[in-house]
Amino acid sequence: MPYSIEFQISGLIVVVVLCIVFFSKPRWQSLQNSIFRVLLPLTAFELLMDIISVITIAERDNIPETLNNFFAKGYIISIYIWITGVALYVLSNFIYTNTPQKNITRIKVTGLLLIIAAAAGCVITIAAPLKYANYGRKIYSYGIPSTSTFIFAVYCIIVLSVSCLMNYRYLPFKRKIPLFAFVIMEGSVALLQVCFRSLLVIGFGTAICILIMYMTLENPDMDMIAKLNEANRRINNLLLNILPASIVAELKEKPSTFTEKYDNITVAFMDIVDFTEMSSVVGAENLVDILNSLFSEFDMLLDNYKIEKIKTIGDAYMIASGLPERYENNCEEMIKFLIQAQRTITNFNKRHNTTLQMRIGVNCGPVVAGIIGKKKFIYDLWGSTVNFACRMQSSGVPDRIQVSQNVYNLMKDKYNFESRETVDVKSFGTCHCYLL
């Protein structure tokens, strides 16, 4: 046979296998998916008609001209329908959640015009006579019907490219892939066909185009994996914002409540002075915005220290060092952070023209830490060490860091402290306290 059909046969095998895989299990329903499930068998039919038409042309001396014209024109019409199907598939990808309604209307009108143009091309194919090339040229030609398909393909590329540019910023990258695949396929196979006339690669190009669309958009397994990975990433980030990293890892391995005892950790409370009174002056909403900005700066500052944010309670900010990973000198780490936190408050007041003051209380000692309950759980601390740290804050002095006797004993050789008169601490009686 003077013509080569290896590429068409290879493309047909690819598409048939793709059809078997695609229709072997349920798929997520969408506009794009509905069009694609028609495109798949249509591509197989187009490739089959391509192969048959090449064979009948090669053997046209032994085949009735009517039968030969039937398969040749049938192939051309199938090409028109296939190009239209791909064009509609590409256009459907431009209809996305962020696409303005006026653009969606243009897309629908564009799709209707493409269908009308394809119908006109099919009429031309049926009415116009076919022209066959001589064997010596190593390629067949259908004359006007064949030429009109190339014109229609170029028209579709221009229309789709303009539509893509108009909706480019509203689309995620993978939704642009059908257009890229179609343009690359049409351009590359046409160039190859011109340079290597005996290859007949147009049919193979359609198979590759469909394969690219499947692998990037219509394979639910790949899409599911991507969505699951994204969901897991968001869940993991959310957990890391709520719980310490080591606790998150432990919960993944053993999703149950647990507690752990620590012999010596440092707990601190920071609380805004006269927060309730301030809300009546500046307004609760504005004050919450200010509080969020300040606490966000504290959160970023914590990235530089081995300290865990435990929780916020209204305008109180609770932190601890020495857990969940145990380490020595956690008390000193806490003092360093609190000194820097005071500087942060001073800078914050200058930048926002505010007069926020904070009482800070610190204590160290044994605690029990962990997660309890089944719903809306948090990583929390329990014990007298925590309670006394809270009392150090509530009985403290604005803009000063008040520490317990335990903290003073550990840090007196490294920092200067001012002894206060004995303070009556609720639930603990008269206690010695110190200001850093």
PDB file of C-alpha atoms in Angstrom, residues 82-317:
ATOM      1  CA  TRP A  82     -14.170  16.153  16.398  1.00  0.00           C
ATOM      2  CA  ILE A  83     -12.704  19.671  16.085  1.00  0.00           C
ATOM      3  CA  THR A  84     -16.055  21.126  17.153  1.00  0.00           C
ATOM      4  CA  GLY A  85     -16.194  18.769  20.133  1.00  0.00           C
ATOM      5  CA  VAL A  86     -12.706  19.738  21.263  1.00  0.00           C
ATOM      6  CA  ALA A  87     -13.521  23.426  20.778  1.00  0.00           C
ATOM      7  CA  LEU A  88     -16.642  23.094  22.938  1.00  0.00           C
ATOM      8  CA  TYR A  89     -14.621  21.212  25.552  1.00  0.00           C
ATOM      9  CA  VAL A  90     -12.050  24.012  25.636  1.00  0.00           C
ATOM     10  CA  LEU A  91     -14.780  26.654  25.866  1.00  0.00           C
ATOM     11  CA  SER A  92     -16.469  24.755  28.711  1.00  0.00           C
ATOM     12  CA  ASN A  93     -13.246  25.051  30.707  1.00  0.00           C
ATOM     13  CA  PHE A  94     -13.525  28.832  30.456  1.00  0.00           C
ATOM     14  CA  ILE A  95     -16.859  28.682  32.293  1.00  0.00           C
ATOM     15  CA  TYR A  96     -15.427  28.723  35.780  1.00  0.00           C
ATOM     16  CA  THR A  97     -16.587  29.995  39.168  1.00  0.00           C
ATOM     17  CA  ASN A  98     -14.722  33.290  38.839  1.00  0.00           C
ATOM     18  CA  THR A  99     -15.740  33.964  35.231  1.00  0.00           C
ATOM     19  CA  PRO A 100     -17.985  37.069  34.907  1.00  0.00           C
ATOM     20  CA  GLN A 101     -21.496  36.435  33.603  1.00  0.00           C
ATOM     21  CA  LYS A 102     -20.943  38.617  30.532  1.00  0.00           C
ATOM     22  CA  ASN A 103     -17.954  36.480  29.550  1.00  0.00           C
ATOM     23  CA  ILE A 104     -20.002  33.308  30.026  1.00  0.00           C
ATOM     24  CA  THR A 105     -22.605  34.716  27.637  1.00  0.00           C
ATOM     25  CA  ARG A 106     -19.857  35.406  25.048  1.00  0.00           C
ATOM     26  CA  ILE A 107     -18.549  31.858  25.480  1.00  0.00           C
ATOM     27  CA  LYS A 108     -21.994  30.379  24.809  1.00  0.00           C
ATOM     28  CA  VAL A 109     -22.439  32.534  21.695  1.00  0.00           C
ATOM     29  CA  THR A 110     -18.947  31.548  20.505  1.00  0.00           C
ATOM     30  CA  GLY A 111     -19.804  27.872  20.930  1.00  0.00           C
ATOM     31  CA  LEU A 112     -22.999  28.309  18.919  1.00  0.00           C
ATOM     32  CA  LEU A 113     -21.075  30.038  16.101  1.00  0.00           C
ATOM     33  CA  LEU A 114     -18.533  27.204  16.012  1.00  0.00           C
ATOM     34  CA  ILE A 115     -21.339  24.654  15.689  1.00  0.00           C
ATOM     35  CA  ILE A 116     -22.863  26.657  12.811  1.00  0.00           C
ATOM     36  CA  ALA A 117     -19.467  26.909  11.076  1.00  0.00           C
ATOM     37  CA  ALA A 118     -18.919  23.155  11.495  1.00  0.00           C
ATOM     38  CA  ALA A 119     -22.376  22.432  10.063  1.00  0.00           C
ATOM     39  CA  ALA A 120     -21.556  24.608   7.048  1.00  0.00           C
ATOM     40  CA  GLY A 121     -18.293  22.710   6.589  1.00  0.00           C
ATOM     41  CA  CYS A 122     -20.151  19.392   6.652  1.00  0.00           C
ATOM     42  CA  VAL A 123     -22.550  20.678   3.953  1.00  0.00           C
ATOM     43  CA  ILE A 124     -19.555  21.734   1.807  1.00  0.00           C
ATOM     44  CA  THR A 125     -18.014  18.290   2.286  1.00  0.00           C
ATOM     45  CA  ILE A 126     -21.188  16.545   1.144  1.00  0.00           C
ATOM     46  CA  ALA A 127     -21.734  18.840  -1.851  1.00  0.00           C
ATOM     47  CA  ALA A 128     -18.163  19.360  -3.138  1.00  0.00           C
ATOM     48  CA  PRO A 129     -16.427  16.719  -5.257  1.00  0.00           C
ATOM     49  CA  LEU A 130     -13.376  14.904  -3.885  1.00  0.00           C
ATOM     50  CA  LYS A 131      -9.971  15.147  -5.490  1.00  0.00           C
ATOM     51  CA  TYR A 132      -7.484  12.307  -5.110  1.00  0.00           C
ATOM     52  CA  ALA A 133      -3.739  12.701  -5.478  1.00  0.00           C
ATOM     53  CA  ASN A 134      -1.543  10.378  -7.464  1.00  0.00           C
ATOM     54  CA  TYR A 135       0.292   7.622  -5.654  1.00  0.00           C
ATOM     55  CA  GLY A 136       3.635   9.140  -6.512  1.00  0.00           C
ATOM     56  CA  ARG A 137       3.040  12.102  -4.188  1.00  0.00           C
ATOM     57  CA  LYS A 138       2.797   9.677  -1.252  1.00  0.00           C
ATOM     58  CA  ILE A 139      -0.186  11.538   0.183  1.00  0.00           C
ATOM     59  CA  TYR A 140      -3.823  11.795  -0.683  1.00  0.00           C
ATOM     60  CA  SER A 141      -5.816  14.990  -1.058  1.00  0.00           C
ATOM     61  CA  TYR A 142      -9.559  15.526  -0.880  1.00  0.00           C
ATOM     62  CA  GLY A 143      -9.583  18.919  -2.521  1.00  0.00           C
ATOM     63  CA  ILE A 144     -12.056  21.546  -1.295  1.00  0.00           C
ATOM     64  CA  PRO A 145     -13.590  19.407   1.511  1.00  0.00           C
ATOM     65  CA  SER A 146     -10.152  18.634   2.932  1.00  0.00           C
ATOM     66  CA  THR A 147      -8.930  22.210   2.609  1.00  0.00           C
ATOM     67  CA  SER A 148     -12.025  23.517   4.391  1.00  0.00           C
ATOM     68  CA  THR A 149     -11.213  21.407   7.464  1.00  0.00           C
ATOM     69  CA  PHE A 150      -7.803  23.103   7.777  1.00  0.00           C
ATOM     70  CA  ILE A 151      -9.470  26.512   7.453  1.00  0.00           C
ATOM     71  CA  PHE A 152     -11.995  25.538  10.119  1.00  0.00           C
ATOM     72  CA  ALA A 153      -9.217  24.300  12.422  1.00  0.00           C
ATOM     73  CA  VAL A 154      -7.324  27.597  12.067  1.00  0.00           C
ATOM     74  CA  TYR A 155     -10.560  29.502  12.696  1.00  0.00           C
ATOM     75  CA  CYS A 156     -11.150  27.484  15.891  1.00  0.00           C
ATOM     76  CA  ILE A 157      -7.599  28.090  17.119  1.00  0.00           C
ATOM     77  CA  ILE A 158      -7.998  31.852  16.661  1.00  0.00           C
ATOM     78  CA  VAL A 159     -11.411  31.933  18.341  1.00  0.00           C
ATOM     79  CA  LEU A 160     -10.287  29.777  21.269  1.00  0.00           C
ATOM     80  CA  SER A 161      -7.097  31.789  21.734  1.00  0.00           C
ATOM     81  CA  VAL A 162      -9.069  35.031  21.906  1.00  0.00           C
ATOM     82  CA  SER A 163     -11.496  33.456  24.394  1.00  0.00           C
ATOM     83  CA  CYS A 164      -8.565  32.247  26.487  1.00  0.00           C
ATOM     84  CA  LEU A 165      -7.015  35.725  26.578  1.00  0.00           C
ATOM     85  CA  MET A 166     -10.322  37.266  27.617  1.00  0.00           C
ATOM     86  CA  ASN A 167     -10.725  34.784  30.493  1.00  0.00           C
ATOM     87  CA  TYR A 168      -7.081  34.058  31.280  1.00  0.00           C
ATOM     88  CA  ARG A 169      -6.991  35.580  34.764  1.00  0.00           C
ATOM     89  CA  TYR A 170     -10.132  33.770  35.876  1.00  0.00           C
ATOM     90  CA  LEU A 171      -8.790  30.272  35.168  1.00  0.00           C
ATOM     91  CA  PRO A 172      -6.428  27.971  37.068  1.00  0.00           C
ATOM     92  CA  PHE A 173      -3.507  26.798  34.954  1.00  0.00           C
ATOM     93  CA  LYS A 174      -4.735  23.252  34.342  1.00  0.00           C
ATOM     94  CA  ARG A 175      -7.957  24.611  32.844  1.00  0.00           C
ATOM     95  CA  LYS A 176      -5.872  26.230  30.089  1.00  0.00           C
ATOM     96  CA  ILE A 177      -4.306  22.887  29.145  1.00  0.00           C
ATOM     97  CA  PRO A 178      -7.035  21.815  26.642  1.00  0.00           C
ATOM     98  CA  LEU A 179      -6.322  24.911  24.560  1.00  0.00           C
ATOM     99  CA  PHE A 180      -2.564  24.339  24.687  1.00  0.00           C
ATOM    100  CA  ALA A 181      -3.018  20.677  23.744  1.00  0.00           C
ATOM    101  CA  PHE A 182      -5.296  21.524  20.819  1.00  0.00           C
ATOM    102  CA  VAL A 183      -3.054  24.282  19.466  1.00  0.00           C
ATOM    103  CA  ILE A 184       0.118  22.205  19.851  1.00  0.00           C
ATOM    104  CA  MET A 185      -1.514  19.183  18.236  1.00  0.00           C
ATOM    105  CA  GLU A 186      -2.905  21.131  15.271  1.00  0.00           C
ATOM    106  CA  GLY A 187       0.311  23.056  14.707  1.00  0.00           C
ATOM    107  CA  SER A 188       2.820  20.242  15.179  1.00  0.00           C
ATOM    108  CA  VAL A 189       1.031  17.543  13.169  1.00  0.00           C
ATOM    109  CA  ALA A 190       0.302  19.976  10.326  1.00  0.00           C
ATOM    110  CA  LEU A 191       4.009  20.865  10.206  1.00  0.00           C
ATOM    111  CA  LEU A 192       5.022  17.205  10.283  1.00  0.00           C
ATOM    112  CA  GLN A 193       2.510  16.420   7.551  1.00  0.00           C
ATOM    113  CA  VAL A 194       4.024  19.063   5.300  1.00  0.00           C
ATOM    114  CA  CYS A 195       7.625  17.976   5.959  1.00  0.00           C
ATOM    115  CA  PHE A 196       6.982  14.218   5.872  1.00  0.00           C
ATOM    116  CA  ARG A 197       4.128  13.599   3.464  1.00  0.00           C
ATOM    117  CA  SER A 198       4.024   9.849   3.874  1.00  0.00           C
ATOM    118  CA  LEU A 199       3.513   9.861   7.655  1.00  0.00           C
ATOM    119  CA  LEU A 200      -0.191  10.833   7.798  1.00  0.00           C
ATOM    120  CA  VAL A 201       0.031  11.881  11.466  1.00  0.00           C
ATOM    121  CA  ILE A 202      -3.102  14.031  11.802  1.00  0.00           C
ATOM    122  CA  GLY A 203      -5.128  11.184  13.267  1.00  0.00           C
ATOM    123  CA  PHE A 204      -2.353  10.328  15.700  1.00  0.00           C
ATOM    124  CA  GLY A 205      -2.270  13.975  16.787  1.00  0.00           C
ATOM    125  CA  THR A 206      -5.953  13.828  17.747  1.00  0.00           C
ATOM    126  CA  ALA A 207      -5.224  10.780  19.930  1.00  0.00           C
ATOM    127  CA  ILE A 208      -2.365  12.561  21.706  1.00  0.00           C
ATOM    128  CA  CYS A 209      -4.568  15.621  22.260  1.00  0.00           C
ATOM    129  CA  ILE A 210      -7.257  13.482  23.913  1.00  0.00           C
ATOM    130  CA  LEU A 211      -4.638  11.650  25.986  1.00  0.00           C
ATOM    131  CA  ILE A 212      -3.245  14.958  27.312  1.00  0.00           C
ATOM    132  CA  MET A 213      -6.725  16.127  28.270  1.00  0.00           C
ATOM    133  CA  TYR A 214      -7.391  12.866  30.095  1.00  0.00           C
ATOM    134  CA  MET A 215      -4.118  12.829  32.007  1.00  0.00           C
ATOM    135  CA  THR A 216      -4.390  16.452  33.116  1.00  0.00           C
ATOM    136  CA  LEU A 217      -8.121  16.992  33.623  1.00  0.00           C
ATOM    137  CA  GLU A 218     -10.393  14.000  33.229  1.00  0.00           C
ATOM    138  CA  ASN A 219      -8.519  11.349  35.198  1.00  0.00           C
ATOM    139  CA  PRO A 220     -10.437  11.298  38.496  1.00  0.00           C
ATOM    140  CA  ASP A 221      -7.727   9.307  40.233  1.00  0.00           C
ATOM    141  CA  MET A 222      -5.112  11.989  39.586  1.00  0.00           C
ATOM    142  CA  ASP A 223      -7.620  14.712  40.377  1.00  0.00           C
ATOM    143  CA  MET A 224      -8.647  12.916  43.543  1.00  0.00           C
ATOM    144  CA  ILE A 225      -5.027  12.539  44.641  1.00  0.00           C
ATOM    145  CA  ALA A 226      -4.420  16.246  44.048  1.00  0.00           C
ATOM    146  CA  LYS A 227      -7.556  17.202  45.990  1.00  0.00           C
ATOM    147  CA  LEU A 228      -6.733  14.816  48.829  1.00  0.00           C
ATOM    148  CA  ASN A 229      -3.181  16.152  49.037  1.00  0.00           C
ATOM    149  CA  GLU A 230      -4.481  19.715  49.153  1.00  0.00           C
ATOM    150  CA  ALA A 231      -7.077  18.790  51.790  1.00  0.00           C
ATOM    151  CA  ASN A 232      -4.443  17.006  53.883  1.00  0.00           C
ATOM    152  CA  ARG A 233      -2.129  19.999  53.588  1.00  0.00           C
ATOM    153  CA  ARG A 234      -4.847  22.360  54.806  1.00  0.00           C
ATOM    154  CA  ILE A 235      -5.822  20.056  57.667  1.00  0.00           C
ATOM    155  CA  ASN A 236      -2.187  19.646  58.672  1.00  0.00           C
ATOM    156  CA  ASN A 237      -1.601  23.412  58.598  1.00  0.00           C
ATOM    157  CA  LEU A 238      -4.765  23.951  60.619  1.00  0.00           C
ATOM    158  CA  LEU A 239      -3.669  21.407  63.230  1.00  0.00           C
ATOM    159  CA  LEU A 240      -0.200  22.972  63.413  1.00  0.00           C
ATOM    160  CA  ASN A 241      -1.841  26.329  64.113  1.00  0.00           C
ATOM    161  CA  ILE A 242      -3.793  24.786  66.997  1.00  0.00           C
ATOM    162  CA  LEU A 243      -1.425  22.172  68.419  1.00  0.00           C
ATOM    163  CA  PRO A 244       2.343  21.715  68.761  1.00  0.00           C
ATOM    164  CA  ALA A 245       3.962  19.782  65.889  1.00  0.00           C
ATOM    165  CA  SER A 246       4.915  16.788  68.041  1.00  0.00           C
ATOM    166  CA  ILE A 247       1.347  16.539  69.361  1.00  0.00           C
ATOM    167  CA  VAL A 248      -0.016  16.627  65.812  1.00  0.00           C
ATOM    168  CA  ALA A 249       2.317  13.763  64.863  1.00  0.00           C
ATOM    169  CA  GLU A 250       1.198  11.778  67.907  1.00  0.00           C
ATOM    170  CA  LEU A 251      -2.484  12.360  67.181  1.00  0.00           C
ATOM    171  CA  LYS A 252      -1.998  11.065  63.626  1.00  0.00           C
ATOM    172  CA  GLU A 253      -0.498   7.861  64.979  1.00  0.00           C
ATOM    173  CA  LYS A 254      -2.851   7.495  67.961  1.00  0.00           C
ATOM    174  CA  PRO A 255      -6.027   9.589  67.657  1.00  0.00           C
ATOM    175  CA  SER A 256      -7.028   9.591  71.319  1.00  0.00           C
ATOM    176  CA  THR A 257      -6.887  11.937  74.292  1.00  0.00           C
ATOM    177  CA  PHE A 258      -3.730  11.897  76.370  1.00  0.00           C
ATOM    178  CA  THR A 259      -1.886  13.785  79.097  1.00  0.00           C
ATOM    179  CA  GLU A 260       1.750  13.959  80.167  1.00  0.00           C
ATOM    180  CA  LYS A 261       3.455  15.227  83.304  1.00  0.00           C
ATOM    181  CA  TYR A 262       6.325  17.752  83.165  1.00  0.00           C
ATOM    182  CA  ASP A 263       8.502  18.372  86.196  1.00  0.00           C
ATOM    183  CA  ASN A 264       9.753  21.833  85.338  1.00  0.00           C
ATOM    184  CA  ILE A 265       8.326  24.154  82.701  1.00  0.00           C
ATOM    185  CA  THR A 266       7.709  27.899  82.608  1.00  0.00           C
ATOM    186  CA  VAL A 267       4.273  29.433  82.160  1.00  0.00           C
ATOM    187  CA  ALA A 268       3.484  33.083  81.414  1.00  0.00           C
ATOM    188  CA  PHE A 269       0.297  35.115  81.065  1.00  0.00           C
ATOM    189  CA  MET A 270       0.080  38.490  79.344  1.00  0.00           C
ATOM    190  CA  ASP A 271      -3.059  40.566  79.806  1.00  0.00           C
ATOM    191  CA  ILE A 272      -4.110  43.991  78.519  1.00  0.00           C
ATOM    192  CA  VAL A 273      -4.836  46.487  81.300  1.00  0.00           C
ATOM    193  CA  ASP A 274      -8.399  47.923  81.435  1.00  0.00           C
ATOM    194  CA  PHE A 275      -9.449  46.070  78.300  1.00  0.00           C
ATOM    195  CA  THR A 276     -13.174  46.191  79.144  1.00  0.00           C
ATOM    196  CA  GLU A 277     -13.114  49.930  79.820  1.00  0.00           C
ATOM    197  CA  MET A 278     -11.227  50.567  76.575  1.00  0.00           C
ATOM    198  CA  SER A 279     -13.921  48.799  74.548  1.00  0.00           C
ATOM    199  CA  SER A 280     -16.512  51.371  75.637  1.00  0.00           C
ATOM    200  CA  VAL A 281     -14.247  54.184  74.390  1.00  0.00           C
ATOM    201  CA  VAL A 282     -12.927  52.912  71.032  1.00  0.00           C
ATOM    202  CA  GLY A 283     -15.686  50.385  70.347  1.00  0.00           C
ATOM    203  CA  ALA A 284     -15.569  46.622  70.752  1.00  0.00           C
ATOM    204  CA  GLU A 285     -15.015  45.931  67.051  1.00  0.00           C
ATOM    205  CA  ASN A 286     -12.074  48.344  66.737  1.00  0.00           C
ATOM    206  CA  LEU A 287     -10.548  47.048  69.950  1.00  0.00           C
ATOM    207  CA  VAL A 288     -10.765  43.443  68.731  1.00  0.00           C
ATOM    208  CA  ASP A 289      -8.989  44.490  65.507  1.00  0.00           C
ATOM    209  CA  ILE A 290      -6.233  46.090  67.593  1.00  0.00           C
ATOM    210  CA  LEU A 291      -6.015  43.003  69.780  1.00  0.00           C
ATOM    211  CA  ASN A 292      -5.762  40.759  66.723  1.00  0.00           C
ATOM    212  CA  SER A 293      -2.952  42.864  65.274  1.00  0.00           C
ATOM    213  CA  LEU A 294      -0.982  42.820  68.528  1.00  0.00           C
ATOM    214  CA  PHE A 295      -1.442  39.095  69.167  1.00  0.00           C
ATOM    215  CA  SER A 296      -0.483  38.371  65.540  1.00  0.00           C
ATOM    216  CA  GLU A 297       2.812  40.172  66.162  1.00  0.00           C
ATOM    217  CA  PHE A 298       3.331  38.037  69.268  1.00  0.00           C
ATOM    218  CA  ASP A 299       2.634  34.930  67.169  1.00  0.00           C
ATOM    219  CA  MET A 300       5.303  35.916  64.657  1.00  0.00           C
ATOM    220  CA  LEU A 301       7.736  36.747  67.458  1.00  0.00           C
ATOM    221  CA  LEU A 302       7.270  33.226  68.865  1.00  0.00           C
ATOM    222  CA  ASP A 303       8.823  31.793  65.692  1.00  0.00           C
ATOM    223  CA  ASN A 304      12.200  32.936  67.027  1.00  0.00           C
ATOM    224  CA  TYR A 305      11.873  31.114  70.355  1.00  0.00           C
ATOM    225  CA  LYS A 306      11.301  27.585  71.639  1.00  0.00           C
ATOM    226  CA  ILE A 307       8.026  28.607  73.221  1.00  0.00           C
ATOM    227  CA  GLU A 308       4.527  27.271  72.639  1.00  0.00           C
ATOM    228  CA  LYS A 309       1.465  29.456  72.461  1.00  0.00           C
ATOM    229  CA  ILE A 310      -1.132  27.597  74.524  1.00  0.00           C
ATOM    230  CA  LYS A 311      -4.227  29.747  73.996  1.00  0.00           C
ATOM    231  CA  THR A 312      -5.790  33.181  74.211  1.00  0.00           C
ATOM    232  CA  ILE A 313      -8.556  33.843  76.739  1.00  0.00           C
ATOM    233  CA  GLY A 314     -10.233  37.115  75.837  1.00  0.00           C
ATOM    234  CA  ASP A 315      -7.419  39.660  76.086  1.00  0.00           C
ATOM    235  CA  ALA A 316      -5.060  37.235  77.874  1.00  0.00           C
ATOM    236  CA  TYR A 317      -2.211  35.525  76.031  1.00  0.00           C
TER     237      TYR A 317
END
